[in-house]
Amino acid sequence: MSAPLTIGRMLTAHARLKPHRIGARDLERALTFKEWNDRANKLANALLGLGLRKGDRVAVLAYNCVEWAEIYGAAAKSGIVAVPINFRLVGPEIRYIVEDADASALIVQDVLAHEIEAIRDGLSIPAGNFVHFGQAAAPAGYRGYEDLIAAASDAEPSDQPGPDDAWTLMYTSGTTGNPKGAIRGHRGMSMLALMTEVELGIHGRDDALLVMPMCHANSLNFFSAFVYVGATITIFSRKSFDPELCLRIFGEMGATFTSLVPTHYGMMLEVPTSQRERFRFDRVDKLMISSAPARAETKRAVMEMFPNSGLFELYGSTEAGWVTMLHPHEQFDKLGTVGREVVGSAPILLLDDDGNEVPDGQPGELFSCGPYSFDGYWRQPEKTREAFRGDYCTVGDVALRDEDGYIRLIDRKKNIIITGGENVYPTEIEAVLAGHPSLRDVAVIGLPDLKWGERVHAVVVPRDGATIDPGALIDWCKPHLAGYKRPRSVMIAAADDLPRTATGKVQHRLLRQRIIDKGEGG
């Protein structure tokens, strides 16, 4: 009988074939494939020993660290479903996810234990199933993570999951209402790993630096792909992004790949040349940029800093996995697009509100169909039905396709501004404003307006030392935007004033609500 292909079984295979090679590490400690496999087995058996069974959920709250590799591995070997929680959330938000997932256990890092302590009394998790790890000793009422591992067997769990079983339950950002749990199964993750290998040409000699949060789909998806090929995975175990440290890791630890948002690349480019020149980046051969539009000058500067690397651009989602890819040779020929369908996917559909396909050049809601789409929203059949049209799924993004089949993202359907009866897409305006030499960042939202219904409002972050004249900035848009698209008001803000998701995306609806609640925005 053939064994289903899962991350757990691939980890077992690499532990046998290359036991002494570094498999997973953070900036504090490293595990060979054999050590990683043994610890994943022990953790799997320890969780089963707490009474969990295949299909039960274990919630995880932690910053980036090598324990994520052990936890995801243990879940893949036991059939227990990992529920990663965004470490930026606070008590009530954490409580909602833990309770909605009906978690049977919770693993928390010591530096985040205070968030759990504030809500622990109201959680339905059994008293003995709170697990604690880190430098600090486990507080009363918690089991020590290392104690559990030390006492457990390193034998492979006997009842491992099949391809149709769930592996993760990952909650969406929840910018409107409560977040939804997206179910990802082993079959889909196996196919996504395969497609990533084909698109990027990754192999077992790679060393993937995972900077994005391990609680997020971006890092989880790349984690899976590099585990499959038996590459080394380096987890950026810092609470916040340190651009100089990231450059040093490339230069000294031999990383060959990373996936970052444009803001991260911009921060690395701001590191003084004298400091950058201390490091060699010869091994870096694949870079990914995603989650937000990148300027042409940013892309050129990144390619100059990493001369041996190809720069890829990606569009995807927690639910759909990878949707499109823009390859290195296409970066400037198709600037502003996110490429075409990832290999193995069906042609993208762009549909109007009546479900009809729109012609090229016209905006429509994007539906994708790949062999690795999510299995549905946890306990939300109505939301699941809304997300699918047959085998095609959507997260509400609006896009258009050019005559060569390249996809240009316009905006999220929920972010559309309707002003004077016209639909305005904030991303289009943000792309224009991003070209202003005095702006570091920008977000465009719609604010209530008695005359127009909504008015276009720009929140801008100046570059250091720059002075912004709101009226002059609006005038600067005139050659680039139709009158109804140009901002009618401008707010100058600090970078920290823009609320973001874990991957750096601006949360437009949250920003809008904050401005309305404070009575700002003119």
Coordinates of C-alpha atoms in Angstrom, one line a residue:
M1 CA 0.0 0.0 0.0
S2 CA 1.4 3.4 -1.0
A3 CA 1.9 6.0 1.7
P4 CA 0.3 9.4 1.1
L5 CA 2.7 12.2 0.5
T6 CA 2.7 14.7 3.5
I7 CA 5.2 17.0 5.1
G8 CA 5.5 14.5 7.9
R9 CA 6.5 11.7 5.6
M10 CA 8.9 13.9 3.7
L11 CA 10.6 14.9 6.9
T12 CA 11.0 11.2 7.8
A13 CA 12.5 10.6 4.4
H14 CA 15.1 13.4 4.7
A15 CA 16.0 12.3 8.2
R16 CA 16.9 8.9 6.7
L17 CA 18.6 10.1 3.5
K18 CA 20.5 13.1 4.9
P19 CA 20.4 12.8 8.7
H20 CA 23.4 15.2 9.5
R21 CA 22.4 18.0 7.2
I22 CA 20.9 21.1 8.9
G23 CA 17.2 20.9 8.2
A24 CA 15.7 23.8 10.3
R25 CA 17.2 26.6 12.3
D26 CA 16.6 30.0 13.7
L27 CA 19.2 32.5 14.7
E28 CA 19.7 30.8 18.1
R29 CA 19.9 27.1 17.4
A30 CA 19.9 24.5 14.6
L31 CA 18.5 21.1 14.0
T32 CA 19.7 18.4 11.7
F33 CA 17.0 16.6 9.7
K34 CA 17.3 13.6 12.1
E35 CA 17.1 15.9 15.2
W36 CA 14.1 17.7 13.7
N37 CA 12.3 14.5 12.8
D38 CA 12.9 13.0 16.2
R39 CA 11.6 16.1 18.0
A40 CA 8.6 16.3 15.7
N41 CA 7.8 12.7 16.5
K42 CA 8.2 13.2 20.2
L43 CA 6.0 16.3 20.1
A44 CA 3.4 14.5 18.1
N45 CA 3.3 11.6 20.6
A46 CA 3.3 14.0 23.5
L47 CA 0.2 15.8 22.1
L48 CA -1.5 12.5 21.5
G49 CA -0.6 11.6 25.1
L50 CA -2.6 14.6 26.2
G51 CA -5.7 13.1 24.7
L52 CA -5.7 14.8 21.3
R53 CA -6.6 12.7 18.3
K54 CA -6.5 13.1 14.5
G55 CA -8.5 16.1 13.5
D56 CA -8.3 17.9 16.9
R57 CA -6.9 21.4 16.8
V58 CA -3.9 22.8 18.7
A59 CA -3.6 26.6 18.8
V60 CA -0.1 28.1 18.6
L61 CA 0.9 31.7 19.6
A62 CA 4.6 32.5 19.0
Y63 CA 7.0 34.8 17.3
N64 CA 9.2 33.3 14.6
C65 CA 11.3 30.5 16.0
V66 CA 12.5 27.0 15.1
E67 CA 9.7 25.6 17.3
W68 CA 7.3 26.4 14.5
A69 CA 9.1 23.8 12.3
E70 CA 8.7 21.2 15.1
I71 CA 5.0 22.0 15.6
Y72 CA 4.1 21.9 11.9
G73 CA 6.0 18.7 11.6
A74 CA 4.3 17.2 14.6
A75 CA 0.9 18.1 13.3
A76 CA 1.7 16.6 9.9
K77 CA 2.8 13.3 11.6
S78 CA -0.1 13.0 14.0
G79 CA -3.1 14.3 12.0
I80 CA -3.6 17.0 14.6
V81 CA -4.5 20.3 13.0
A82 CA -2.3 23.3 13.7
V83 CA -4.1 26.6 14.3
P84 CA -1.5 29.4 14.0
I85 CA -2.4 32.7 15.7
N86 CA -1.1 36.0 14.6
F87 CA 1.2 37.3 17.4
R88 CA 0.0 40.9 16.8
L89 CA -3.5 40.0 18.1
V90 CA -4.6 40.8 21.6
G91 CA -6.6 38.9 24.2
P92 CA -10.2 39.1 22.9
E93 CA -9.0 38.4 19.3
I94 CA -7.0 35.4 20.4
R95 CA -9.9 34.2 22.5
Y96 CA -12.2 34.3 19.5
I97 CA -9.9 32.1 17.3
V98 CA -9.2 29.6 20.1
E99 CA -12.9 29.2 20.8
D100 CA -14.0 29.2 17.2
A101 CA -11.5 26.6 16.3
D102 CA -12.6 24.5 19.4
A103 CA -8.9 24.0 20.2
S104 CA -8.1 21.1 22.5
A105 CA -4.6 22.4 23.4
L106 CA -2.6 25.6 23.2
I107 CA 1.1 26.1 22.8
V108 CA 2.5 29.6 23.7
Q109 CA 5.9 31.2 23.7
D110 CA 7.0 32.7 27.0
V111 CA 7.1 36.3 25.8
L112 CA 3.5 36.1 24.7
A113 CA 2.1 34.1 27.7
H114 CA 0.7 37.3 29.2
E115 CA -1.9 37.4 26.4
I116 CA -3.1 33.9 27.3
E117 CA -3.0 34.6 31.0
A118 CA -5.5 37.4 30.5
I119 CA -8.0 35.1 28.9
R120 CA -7.2 31.6 30.1
D121 CA -9.9 31.3 32.7
G122 CA -12.6 31.6 30.0
L123 CA -11.1 29.2 27.5
S124 CA -12.6 25.7 27.1
I125 CA -9.2 24.0 26.7
P126 CA -8.7 21.3 29.3
A127 CA -6.6 22.6 32.2
G128 CA -3.7 20.2 31.5
N129 CA -3.4 21.1 27.8
F130 CA -1.6 24.5 28.1
V131 CA 2.0 24.2 26.9
H132 CA 4.7 26.8 27.4
F133 CA 8.1 27.2 25.8
G134 CA 11.0 29.7 25.8
Q135 CA 13.7 30.9 28.2
A136 CA 11.4 31.5 31.1
A137 CA 10.2 28.7 33.3
A138 CA 6.6 27.5 32.6
P139 CA 4.2 29.3 35.0
A140 CA 1.7 27.5 37.1
G141 CA -0.9 25.7 35.1
Y142 CA 1.3 25.1 32.1
R143 CA 3.2 22.0 30.9
G144 CA 6.8 22.6 29.8
Y145 CA 7.3 22.1 26.1
E146 CA 10.8 20.6 26.6
D147 CA 9.5 18.4 29.4
L148 CA 6.8 16.9 27.1
I149 CA 9.4 16.2 24.4
A150 CA 11.9 14.7 26.8
A151 CA 9.3 12.2 28.1
A152 CA 7.8 11.2 24.8
S153 CA 8.8 8.4 22.3
D154 CA 10.6 9.4 19.1
A155 CA 8.8 6.6 17.2
E156 CA 6.8 7.5 14.1
P157 CA 3.1 7.9 15.1
S158 CA 1.2 4.9 13.9
D159 CA -1.9 6.6 12.6
Q160 CA -0.6 9.3 10.3
P161 CA -2.9 11.6 8.3
G162 CA -4.0 10.9 4.7
P163 CA -4.1 13.3 1.8
D164 CA -7.7 14.4 2.5
D165 CA -7.0 15.2 6.1
A166 CA -6.6 18.8 7.3
W167 CA -3.1 20.0 8.3
T168 CA -3.7 23.7 9.2
L169 CA -6.6 25.9 10.1
M170 CA -5.3 29.4 9.3
Y171 CA -7.5 32.4 10.2
T172 CA -7.7 35.3 7.8
S173 CA -6.8 38.9 8.8
G174 CA -10.4 39.7 9.8
T175 CA -10.4 43.4 8.7
T176 CA -14.2 43.2 8.5
G177 CA -16.0 41.3 11.3
N178 CA -14.5 38.2 12.8
P179 CA -11.8 36.3 11.0
K180 CA -12.6 33.1 9.1
G181 CA -10.6 29.9 9.5
A182 CA -9.4 28.5 6.1
I183 CA -8.9 24.8 6.1
R184 CA -5.7 23.6 4.3
G185 CA -5.3 19.8 3.7
H186 CA -2.2 17.7 3.0
R187 CA -3.1 17.0 -0.6
G188 CA -3.3 20.7 -1.5
M189 CA -0.1 21.6 0.3
S190 CA 1.7 18.7 -1.5
M191 CA 0.5 20.1 -4.8
L192 CA 1.5 23.7 -3.9
A193 CA 5.0 22.5 -2.9
L194 CA 5.3 20.7 -6.3
M195 CA 4.1 23.8 -8.2
T196 CA 6.5 26.0 -6.3
E197 CA 9.4 23.7 -7.1
V198 CA 8.5 23.9 -10.8
E199 CA 8.0 27.7 -10.9
L200 CA 11.1 28.7 -8.9
G201 CA 13.4 25.8 -9.6
I202 CA 14.1 25.1 -6.0
H203 CA 16.2 22.1 -4.9
G204 CA 17.8 20.4 -1.9
R205 CA 20.9 22.6 -2.0
D206 CA 18.9 25.7 -1.2
D207 CA 18.7 27.5 2.1
A208 CA 15.4 29.4 2.5
L209 CA 15.3 32.4 4.8
L210 CA 11.8 32.7 6.1
V211 CA 11.2 36.3 7.3
M212 CA 7.5 36.6 7.1
P213 CA 5.6 35.4 10.1
M214 CA 5.4 31.6 10.4
C215 CA 1.7 32.1 11.5
H216 CA 1.0 33.4 7.9
A217 CA 0.4 31.5 4.7
N218 CA 3.4 33.0 2.8
S219 CA 6.0 31.5 5.1
L220 CA 4.0 28.3 5.7
N221 CA 3.7 27.7 1.9
F222 CA 7.4 28.3 1.3
F223 CA 8.2 26.2 4.4
S224 CA 6.3 23.3 2.9
A225 CA 8.0 23.6 -0.5
F226 CA 11.5 23.7 0.8
V227 CA 10.8 20.8 3.2
Y228 CA 9.7 18.7 0.3
V229 CA 13.0 19.1 -1.6
G230 CA 15.0 18.7 1.6
A231 CA 16.5 22.2 1.7
T232 CA 17.7 24.0 4.8
I233 CA 15.1 26.4 6.3
T234 CA 16.3 29.4 8.3
I235 CA 13.6 31.1 10.4
F236 CA 14.2 34.8 11.0
S237 CA 13.6 34.7 14.8
R238 CA 13.2 38.4 15.6
K239 CA 10.1 40.3 16.7
S240 CA 10.6 42.9 14.0
F241 CA 12.4 43.2 10.8
D242 CA 16.1 44.3 11.1
P243 CA 17.4 45.1 7.5
E244 CA 21.1 45.0 8.4
L245 CA 20.7 41.7 10.2
C246 CA 18.8 40.3 7.2
L247 CA 21.7 41.4 4.9
R248 CA 24.2 39.8 7.3
I249 CA 22.3 36.5 7.2
F250 CA 22.5 36.5 3.4
G251 CA 26.2 37.2 3.5
E252 CA 27.3 35.0 6.4
M253 CA 24.7 32.1 6.6
G254 CA 24.5 31.4 2.9
A255 CA 20.8 31.9 2.3
T256 CA 19.7 31.4 -1.3
F257 CA 16.1 32.6 -1.2
T258 CA 13.7 34.8 0.7
S259 CA 10.2 36.2 0.3
L260 CA 9.7 39.8 1.4
V261 CA 7.2 42.7 1.0
P262 CA 8.4 45.9 -0.8
T263 CA 8.7 47.7 2.5
H264 CA 11.3 45.1 3.6
Y265 CA 13.3 45.5 0.4
G266 CA 13.1 49.3 0.8
M267 CA 14.5 49.1 4.3
M268 CA 17.5 47.0 3.1
L269 CA 18.2 49.5 0.4
E270 CA 18.3 52.3 2.9
V271 CA 21.2 50.5 4.8
P272 CA 24.3 52.6 4.0
T273 CA 26.4 51.2 1.1
S274 CA 29.4 51.1 3.3
Q275 CA 27.6 48.6 5.6
R276 CA 26.2 46.6 2.7
E277 CA 29.6 46.2 1.1
R278 CA 30.8 44.2 4.0
F279 CA 28.8 41.2 2.8
R280 CA 28.8 39.1 -0.3
F281 CA 25.5 37.9 -1.7
D282 CA 26.9 35.4 -4.3
R283 CA 24.7 32.5 -3.1
V284 CA 21.4 34.4 -3.3
D285 CA 19.7 33.3 -6.6
K286 CA 16.0 33.6 -6.0
L287 CA 14.1 36.5 -4.4
M288 CA 10.3 36.9 -4.1
I289 CA 8.4 40.1 -3.7
S290 CA 4.7 40.1 -2.9
S291 CA 1.7 41.5 -0.9
A292 CA 1.9 45.1 -2.3
P293 CA 3.0 46.8 -5.6
A294 CA 6.7 47.5 -6.0
R295 CA 8.2 50.5 -7.8
A296 CA 10.4 50.0 -10.8
E297 CA 13.3 51.7 -9.1
T298 CA 12.9 49.4 -6.1
K299 CA 13.1 46.4 -8.3
R300 CA 16.1 47.7 -10.2
A301 CA 17.9 48.5 -6.9
V302 CA 17.2 45.0 -5.5
M303 CA 18.6 43.3 -8.6
E304 CA 21.7 45.5 -8.4
M305 CA 22.2 44.6 -4.7
F306 CA 21.7 40.9 -5.5
P307 CA 23.3 40.6 -8.9
N308 CA 23.1 36.8 -9.1
S309 CA 19.5 36.6 -8.2
G310 CA 16.3 36.4 -10.2
L311 CA 13.5 38.5 -8.8
F312 CA 10.0 36.9 -8.9
E313 CA 6.7 38.6 -8.0
L314 CA 3.8 36.6 -6.6
Y315 CA 0.1 37.0 -6.0
G316 CA -1.8 34.6 -3.9
S317 CA -4.0 34.2 -0.8
T318 CA -4.4 32.0 2.2
E319 CA -7.4 30.4 0.5
A320 CA -6.2 30.0 -3.0
G321 CA -2.4 29.5 -2.5
W322 CA -0.3 30.8 -5.4
V323 CA -2.4 32.4 -8.1
T324 CA 0.0 34.2 -10.5
M325 CA 3.7 34.5 -10.9
L326 CA 5.8 37.2 -12.6
H327 CA 9.2 35.8 -13.6
P328 CA 12.6 37.7 -13.6
H329 CA 12.6 38.2 -17.4
E330 CA 9.2 39.8 -17.3
Q331 CA 9.8 42.3 -14.5
F332 CA 10.0 45.4 -16.7
D333 CA 8.1 44.2 -19.8
K334 CA 5.0 43.7 -17.7
L335 CA 5.7 46.2 -14.8
G336 CA 2.6 46.7 -12.7
T337 CA 1.2 43.2 -13.4
V338 CA 1.5 40.1 -11.1
G339 CA 2.2 37.8 -14.0
R340 CA 0.1 34.9 -15.4
E341 CA -1.4 31.8 -13.9
V342 CA 0.9 29.6 -11.9
V343 CA 1.7 26.3 -13.7
G344 CA -0.9 23.6 -13.1
S345 CA -3.7 26.1 -12.7
A346 CA -6.8 26.6 -14.9
P347 CA -7.2 30.0 -16.7
I348 CA -8.2 32.8 -14.4
L349 CA -11.8 34.0 -14.6
L350 CA -12.6 37.7 -14.2
L351 CA -16.3 38.1 -13.6
D352 CA -18.8 41.0 -13.3
D353 CA -21.5 41.2 -10.6
D354 CA -23.8 38.9 -12.7
G355 CA -21.1 36.2 -13.0
N356 CA -20.3 37.0 -16.6
E357 CA -16.7 37.1 -17.9
V358 CA -15.5 40.6 -18.6
P359 CA -13.4 41.4 -21.8
D360 CA -9.7 42.1 -21.6
G361 CA -8.9 45.5 -20.1
Q362 CA -12.1 45.6 -18.0
P363 CA -12.1 45.0 -14.2
G364 CA -13.7 41.9 -12.8
E365 CA -13.7 39.9 -9.6
L366 CA -10.8 37.4 -9.8
F367 CA -11.5 33.6 -9.5
S368 CA -8.7 31.1 -9.6
C369 CA -8.7 27.3 -9.9
G370 CA -5.6 25.3 -8.8
P371 CA -5.0 21.9 -7.4
Y372 CA -4.2 23.4 -4.0
S373 CA -7.2 25.6 -3.1
F374 CA -8.3 25.6 0.4
D375 CA -11.0 23.1 1.5
G376 CA -13.4 25.7 2.8
Y377 CA -14.0 27.9 5.8
W378 CA -14.2 26.2 9.2
R379 CA -17.9 25.8 10.2
Q380 CA -19.0 28.5 7.8
P381 CA -20.8 26.7 4.9
E382 CA -22.4 29.9 3.7
K383 CA -19.1 31.7 3.5
T384 CA -17.6 28.7 1.7
R385 CA -20.4 28.7 -0.9
E386 CA -19.8 32.5 -1.4
A387 CA -16.1 31.8 -2.0
F388 CA -16.6 29.2 -4.8
R389 CA -18.0 29.0 -8.2
G390 CA -17.6 25.3 -9.0
D391 CA -13.9 24.6 -8.5
Y392 CA -13.0 28.3 -8.8
C393 CA -12.5 30.3 -5.6
T394 CA -12.2 34.1 -4.9
V395 CA -11.2 36.3 -2.0
G396 CA -12.8 39.3 -3.5
D397 CA -9.9 40.8 -5.4
V398 CA -10.6 42.9 -8.5
A399 CA -8.3 42.7 -11.5
L400 CA -8.0 43.1 -15.2
R401 CA -6.2 41.1 -17.9
D402 CA -4.2 42.5 -20.8
E403 CA -4.0 41.1 -24.3
D404 CA -1.1 38.9 -23.4
G405 CA -2.9 37.3 -20.4
Y406 CA -1.1 39.2 -17.7
I407 CA -3.1 40.1 -14.6
R408 CA -3.1 43.6 -13.1
L409 CA -4.6 43.8 -9.6
I410 CA -6.9 46.7 -9.1
D411 CA -8.2 46.4 -5.6
R412 CA -10.2 44.4 -3.1
K413 CA -13.9 44.5 -3.9
K414 CA -14.6 45.6 -0.3
N415 CA -12.2 48.6 -0.7
I416 CA -13.8 50.1 -3.8
I417 CA -14.7 53.8 -3.3
I418 CA -18.0 54.9 -4.9
T419 CA -17.9 58.6 -5.4
G420 CA -20.6 60.4 -7.4
G421 CA -21.7 57.0 -8.8
E422 CA -18.2 56.2 -10.1
N423 CA -16.2 53.2 -8.9
V424 CA -12.7 54.2 -7.8
Y425 CA -10.0 51.6 -7.0
P426 CA -7.6 52.9 -4.3
T427 CA -4.7 50.8 -5.6
E428 CA -4.7 52.7 -8.9
I429 CA -4.4 56.1 -7.0
E430 CA -1.8 54.7 -4.6
A431 CA 0.3 53.6 -7.6
V432 CA 0.3 57.2 -8.9
L433 CA 1.0 58.8 -5.5
A434 CA 3.8 56.3 -4.8
G435 CA 5.7 57.9 -7.7
H436 CA 5.9 61.3 -5.9
P437 CA 9.5 61.7 -4.8
S438 CA 8.6 63.1 -1.4
L439 CA 6.4 60.2 -0.3
R440 CA 7.5 57.2 1.6
D441 CA 4.1 55.5 1.8
V442 CA 0.5 56.1 1.0
A443 CA -2.9 54.6 1.6
V444 CA -6.1 55.8 -0.2
I445 CA -9.6 55.3 1.4
G446 CA -13.1 56.6 0.9
L447 CA -14.6 58.9 3.6
P448 CA -18.3 59.8 3.9
D449 CA -19.3 62.9 1.9
L450 CA -22.7 64.6 1.8
K451 CA -22.3 65.6 -1.8
W452 CA -20.5 62.7 -3.4
G453 CA -21.5 59.8 -1.1
E454 CA -17.8 59.1 -0.6
R455 CA -14.7 61.2 -1.3
V456 CA -11.2 60.0 -2.1
H457 CA -8.9 60.6 0.8
A458 CA -5.2 60.0 0.8
V459 CA -3.1 59.3 3.9
V460 CA 0.5 59.9 3.1
V461 CA 3.8 59.3 4.9
P462 CA 6.6 61.8 3.9
R463 CA 10.1 60.7 3.4
D464 CA 12.5 61.8 6.1
G465 CA 13.0 65.6 5.9
A466 CA 10.4 66.1 3.2
T467 CA 7.6 68.7 3.5
I468 CA 4.2 67.9 1.9
D469 CA 1.7 70.5 0.7
P470 CA -1.6 68.7 0.4
G471 CA -2.9 71.1 -2.3
A472 CA 0.2 70.7 -4.4
L473 CA 0.0 67.0 -4.0
I474 CA -3.5 66.9 -5.4
D475 CA -2.4 69.1 -8.3
W476 CA 0.5 66.8 -8.9
C477 CA -2.1 64.0 -9.7
K478 CA -3.9 66.0 -12.4
P479 CA -1.8 64.7 -15.4
H480 CA -2.2 61.1 -14.1
L481 CA -5.7 60.7 -12.9
A482 CA -9.2 61.6 -13.9
G483 CA -10.9 64.3 -11.8
Y484 CA -13.2 61.9 -9.9
K485 CA -10.2 59.7 -9.0
R486 CA -8.0 62.5 -7.6
P487 CA -7.9 62.8 -3.8
R488 CA -10.2 65.5 -2.5
S489 CA -8.4 65.6 0.8
V490 CA -5.0 64.6 2.1
M491 CA -3.8 63.7 5.6
I492 CA -0.1 63.6 6.6
A493 CA 0.7 60.7 8.9
A494 CA 3.6 58.8 10.4
A495 CA 4.4 55.3 9.2
D496 CA 3.1 53.7 12.4
D497 CA -0.3 55.4 11.8
L498 CA -1.1 52.9 8.9
P499 CA -2.5 49.7 10.4
R500 CA -1.1 46.6 8.7
T501 CA -1.6 42.9 8.5
A502 CA 1.2 40.5 9.5
T503 CA 2.5 40.6 5.9
G504 CA 2.6 44.4 5.7
K505 CA -0.6 45.1 3.8
V506 CA -2.4 48.2 4.8
Q507 CA -5.8 47.5 6.4
H508 CA -7.8 50.1 4.6
R509 CA -11.1 49.5 6.3
L510 CA -9.5 49.7 9.7
L511 CA -7.7 52.9 8.7
R512 CA -11.0 54.3 7.4
Q513 CA -12.8 53.5 10.7
R514 CA -10.1 55.0 12.8
I515 CA -10.2 58.3 10.9
I516 CA -14.0 58.4 11.1
D517 CA -14.0 57.6 14.8
K518 CA -11.5 60.3 15.5
G519 CA -13.3 62.9 13.4
E520 CA -10.2 63.4 11.3
G521 CA -9.8 63.7 7.6
G522 CA -11.3 67.1 7.1

